[in-house]
Tab-separated table of N, CA and C in Angstrom:
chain	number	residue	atom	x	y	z
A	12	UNK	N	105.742	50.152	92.964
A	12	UNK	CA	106.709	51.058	92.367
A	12	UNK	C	106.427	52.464	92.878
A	13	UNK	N	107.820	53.051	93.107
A	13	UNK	CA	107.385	54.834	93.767
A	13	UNK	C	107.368	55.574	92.657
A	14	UNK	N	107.148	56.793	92.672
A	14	UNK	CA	107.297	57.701	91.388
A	14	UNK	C	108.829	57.927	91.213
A	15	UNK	N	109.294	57.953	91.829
A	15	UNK	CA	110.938	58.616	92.107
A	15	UNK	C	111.558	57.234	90.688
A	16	UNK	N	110.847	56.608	91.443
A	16	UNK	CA	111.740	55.527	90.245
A	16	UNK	C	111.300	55.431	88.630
A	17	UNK	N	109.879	55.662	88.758
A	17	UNK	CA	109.362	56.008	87.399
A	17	UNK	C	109.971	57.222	86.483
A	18	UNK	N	110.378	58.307	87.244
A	18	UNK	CA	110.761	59.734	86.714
A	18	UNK	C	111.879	59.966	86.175
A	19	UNK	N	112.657	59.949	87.179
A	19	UNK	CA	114.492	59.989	86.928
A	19	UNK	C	114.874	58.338	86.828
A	20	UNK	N	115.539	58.266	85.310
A	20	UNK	CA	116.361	57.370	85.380
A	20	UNK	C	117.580	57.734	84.587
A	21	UNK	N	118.666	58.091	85.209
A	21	UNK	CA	119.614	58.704	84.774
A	21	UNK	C	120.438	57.736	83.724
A	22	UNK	N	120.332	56.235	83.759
A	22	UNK	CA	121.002	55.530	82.693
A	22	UNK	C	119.728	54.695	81.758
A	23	UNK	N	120.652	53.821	80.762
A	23	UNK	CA	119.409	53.820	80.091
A	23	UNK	C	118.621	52.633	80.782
A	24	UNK	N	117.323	52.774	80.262
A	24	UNK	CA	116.010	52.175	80.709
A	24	UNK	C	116.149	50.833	81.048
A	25	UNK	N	116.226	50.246	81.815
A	25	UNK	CA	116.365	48.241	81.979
A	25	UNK	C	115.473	47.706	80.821
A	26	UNK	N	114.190	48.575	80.739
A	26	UNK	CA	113.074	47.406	79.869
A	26	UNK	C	113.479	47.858	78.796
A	27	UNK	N	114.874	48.742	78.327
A	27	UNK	CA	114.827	48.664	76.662
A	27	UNK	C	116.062	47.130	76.530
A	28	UNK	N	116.930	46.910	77.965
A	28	UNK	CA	117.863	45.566	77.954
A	28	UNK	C	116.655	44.700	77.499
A	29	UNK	N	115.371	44.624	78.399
A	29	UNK	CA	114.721	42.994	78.315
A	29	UNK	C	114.336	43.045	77.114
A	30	UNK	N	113.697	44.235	76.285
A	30	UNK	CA	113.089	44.197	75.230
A	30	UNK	C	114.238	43.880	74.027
A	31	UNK	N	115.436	44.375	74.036
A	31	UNK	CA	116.383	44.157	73.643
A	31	UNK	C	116.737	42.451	73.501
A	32	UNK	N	116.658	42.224	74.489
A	32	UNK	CA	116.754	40.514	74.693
A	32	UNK	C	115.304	39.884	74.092
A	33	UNK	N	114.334	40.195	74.174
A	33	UNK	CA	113.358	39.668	73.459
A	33	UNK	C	113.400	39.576	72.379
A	34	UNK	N	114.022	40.259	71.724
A	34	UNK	CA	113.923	40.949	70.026
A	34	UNK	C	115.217	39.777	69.518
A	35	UNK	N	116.222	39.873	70.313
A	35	UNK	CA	117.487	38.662	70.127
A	35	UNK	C	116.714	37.355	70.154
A	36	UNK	N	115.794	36.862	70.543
A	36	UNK	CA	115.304	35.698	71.215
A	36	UNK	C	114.042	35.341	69.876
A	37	UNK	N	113.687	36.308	69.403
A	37	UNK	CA	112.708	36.040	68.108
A	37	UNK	C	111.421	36.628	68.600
A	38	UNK	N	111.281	36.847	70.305
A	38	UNK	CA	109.977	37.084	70.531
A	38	UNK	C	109.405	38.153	70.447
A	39	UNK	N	109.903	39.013	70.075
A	39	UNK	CA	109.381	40.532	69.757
A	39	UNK	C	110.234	40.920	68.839
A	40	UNK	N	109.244	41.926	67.861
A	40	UNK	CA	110.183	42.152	66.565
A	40	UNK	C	110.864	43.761	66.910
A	41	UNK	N	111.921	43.720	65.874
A	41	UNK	CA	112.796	45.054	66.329
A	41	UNK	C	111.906	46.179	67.230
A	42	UNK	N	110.522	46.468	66.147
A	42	UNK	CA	109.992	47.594	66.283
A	42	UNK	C	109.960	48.187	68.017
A	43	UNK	N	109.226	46.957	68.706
A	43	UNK	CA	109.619	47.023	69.893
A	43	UNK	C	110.126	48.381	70.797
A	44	UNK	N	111.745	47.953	69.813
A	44	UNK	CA	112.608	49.123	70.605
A	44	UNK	C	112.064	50.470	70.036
A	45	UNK	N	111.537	51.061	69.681
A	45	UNK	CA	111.172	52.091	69.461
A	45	UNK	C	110.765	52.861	70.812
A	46	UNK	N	110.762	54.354	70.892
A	46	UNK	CA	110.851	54.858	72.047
A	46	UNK	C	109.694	55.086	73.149
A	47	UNK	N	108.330	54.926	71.673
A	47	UNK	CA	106.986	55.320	71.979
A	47	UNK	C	106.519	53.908	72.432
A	48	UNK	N	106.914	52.923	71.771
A	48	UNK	CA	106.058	51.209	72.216
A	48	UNK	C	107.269	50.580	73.476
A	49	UNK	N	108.496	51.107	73.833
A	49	UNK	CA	109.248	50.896	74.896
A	49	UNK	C	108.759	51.389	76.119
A	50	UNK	N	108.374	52.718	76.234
A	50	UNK	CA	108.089	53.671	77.512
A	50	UNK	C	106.664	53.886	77.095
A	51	UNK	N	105.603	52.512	76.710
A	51	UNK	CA	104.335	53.327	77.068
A	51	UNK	C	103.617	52.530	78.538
A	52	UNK	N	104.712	51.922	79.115
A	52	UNK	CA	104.132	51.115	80.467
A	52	UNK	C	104.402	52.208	81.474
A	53	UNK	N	105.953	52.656	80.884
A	53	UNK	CA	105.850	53.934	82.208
A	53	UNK	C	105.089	54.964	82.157
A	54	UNK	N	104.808	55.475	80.785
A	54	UNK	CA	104.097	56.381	80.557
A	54	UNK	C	102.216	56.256	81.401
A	55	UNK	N	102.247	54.918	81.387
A	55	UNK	CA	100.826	55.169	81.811
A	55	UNK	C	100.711	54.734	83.526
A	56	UNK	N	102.232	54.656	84.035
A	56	UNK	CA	102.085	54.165	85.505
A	56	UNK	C	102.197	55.919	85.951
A	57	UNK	N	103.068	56.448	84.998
A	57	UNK	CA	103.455	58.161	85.213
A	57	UNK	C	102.109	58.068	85.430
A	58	UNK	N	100.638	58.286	84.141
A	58	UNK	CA	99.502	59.042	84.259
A	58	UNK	C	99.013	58.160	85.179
A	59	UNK	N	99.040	57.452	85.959
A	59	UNK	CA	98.340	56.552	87.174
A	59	UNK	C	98.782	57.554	88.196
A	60	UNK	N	99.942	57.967	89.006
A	60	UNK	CA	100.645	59.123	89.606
A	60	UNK	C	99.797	60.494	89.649
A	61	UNK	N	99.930	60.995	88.584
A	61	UNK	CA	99.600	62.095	88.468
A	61	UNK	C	97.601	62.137	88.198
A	62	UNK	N	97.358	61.479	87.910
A	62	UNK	CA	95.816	61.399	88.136
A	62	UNK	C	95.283	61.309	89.314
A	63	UNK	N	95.783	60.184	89.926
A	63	UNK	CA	95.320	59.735	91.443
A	63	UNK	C	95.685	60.527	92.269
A	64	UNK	N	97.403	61.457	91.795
A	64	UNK	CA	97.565	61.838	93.402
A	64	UNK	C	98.642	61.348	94.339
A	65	UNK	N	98.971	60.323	93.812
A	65	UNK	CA	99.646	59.090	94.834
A	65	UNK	C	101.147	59.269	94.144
A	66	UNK	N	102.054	58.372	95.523
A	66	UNK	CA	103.243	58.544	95.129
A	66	UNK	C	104.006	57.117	94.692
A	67	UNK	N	102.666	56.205	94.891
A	67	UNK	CA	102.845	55.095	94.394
A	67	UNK	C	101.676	54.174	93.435
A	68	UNK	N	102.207	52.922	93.260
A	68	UNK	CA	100.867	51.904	92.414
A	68	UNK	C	100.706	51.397	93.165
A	69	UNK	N	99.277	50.493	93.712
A	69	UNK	CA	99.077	49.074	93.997
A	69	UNK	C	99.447	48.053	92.841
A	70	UNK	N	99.683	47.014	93.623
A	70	UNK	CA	100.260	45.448	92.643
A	70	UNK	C	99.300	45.481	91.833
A	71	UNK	N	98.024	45.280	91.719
A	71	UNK	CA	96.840	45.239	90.958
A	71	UNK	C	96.791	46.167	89.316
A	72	UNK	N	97.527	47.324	89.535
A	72	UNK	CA	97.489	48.901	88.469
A	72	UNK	C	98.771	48.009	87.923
A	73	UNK	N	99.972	47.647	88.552
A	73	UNK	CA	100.802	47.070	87.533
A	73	UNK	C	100.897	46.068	86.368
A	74	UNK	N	99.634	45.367	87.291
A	74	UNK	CA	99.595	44.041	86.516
A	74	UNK	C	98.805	44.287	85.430
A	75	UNK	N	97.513	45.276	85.552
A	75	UNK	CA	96.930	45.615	84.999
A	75	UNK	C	98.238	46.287	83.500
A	76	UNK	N	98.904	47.187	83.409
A	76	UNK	CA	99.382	48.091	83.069
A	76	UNK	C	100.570	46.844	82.075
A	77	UNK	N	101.325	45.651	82.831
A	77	UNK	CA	102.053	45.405	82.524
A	77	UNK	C	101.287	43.263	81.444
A	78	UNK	N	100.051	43.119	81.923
A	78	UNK	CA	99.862	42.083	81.407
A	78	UNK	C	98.878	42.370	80.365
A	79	UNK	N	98.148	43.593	81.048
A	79	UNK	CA	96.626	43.478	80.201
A	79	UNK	C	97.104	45.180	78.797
A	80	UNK	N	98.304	45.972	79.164
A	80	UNK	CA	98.567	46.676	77.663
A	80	UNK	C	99.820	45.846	76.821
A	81	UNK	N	101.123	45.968	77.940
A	81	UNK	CA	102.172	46.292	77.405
A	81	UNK	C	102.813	45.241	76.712
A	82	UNK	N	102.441	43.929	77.817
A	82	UNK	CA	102.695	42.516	77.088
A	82	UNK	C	101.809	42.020	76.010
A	83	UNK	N	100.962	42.177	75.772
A	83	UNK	CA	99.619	42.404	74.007
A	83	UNK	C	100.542	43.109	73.373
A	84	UNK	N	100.731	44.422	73.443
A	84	UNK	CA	101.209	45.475	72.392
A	84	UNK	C	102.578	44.719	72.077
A	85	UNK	N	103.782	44.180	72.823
A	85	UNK	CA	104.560	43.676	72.643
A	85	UNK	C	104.534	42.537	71.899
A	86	UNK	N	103.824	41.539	72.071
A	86	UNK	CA	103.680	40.370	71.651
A	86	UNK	C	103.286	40.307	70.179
A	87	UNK	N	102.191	41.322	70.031
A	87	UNK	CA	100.904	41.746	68.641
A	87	UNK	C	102.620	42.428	67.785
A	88	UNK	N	103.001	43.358	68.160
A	88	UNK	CA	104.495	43.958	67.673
A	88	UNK	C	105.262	42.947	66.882
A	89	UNK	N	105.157	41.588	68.017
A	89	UNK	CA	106.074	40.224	67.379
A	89	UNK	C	105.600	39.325	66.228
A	90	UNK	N	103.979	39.438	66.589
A	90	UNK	CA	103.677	37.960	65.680
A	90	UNK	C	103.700	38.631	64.114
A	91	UNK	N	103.596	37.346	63.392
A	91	UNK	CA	104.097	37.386	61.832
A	91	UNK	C	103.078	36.539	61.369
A	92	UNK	N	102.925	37.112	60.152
A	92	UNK	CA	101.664	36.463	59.328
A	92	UNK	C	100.520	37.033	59.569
């Protein structure tokens, strides 16, 4: 991913559609959509950017970013009981 795409997104966000669709689907609960637990994957690919320097991620920082926070926080968001 480049920064350009992380920064400006002039319409709304795709991952609030998927999360949107998750939440329809039972697998994540509303809260989800909230603005702070929606944008904290970009938020921390942003501080990956601006720490390092770089104008991009390696595959490795995403997966990291996208299996080992955002999909937990999402999931933990969903379960019940």
């Amino acid at each position: 991913m480049h920064l350009d795409d992380a920064v400006a997104t002039p319409r709304p966000p795709p991952w609030l559609t998927v999360l949107g669709r998750a939440v329809a689907r039972g697998e994540a609960a509303p809260e989800v959509l909230h603005p702070r637990v929606a944008t904290v994957a970009v938020v921390l690919l942003r501080n990956e950017f601006v720490v390092r320097g770089v104008p991009s991620a390696p595959d490795d920082v995403l997966v990291e970013i996208v299996d080992g926070v955002y999909l937990p926080l999402v999931r933990r968001r969903g379960a019940t009981g």
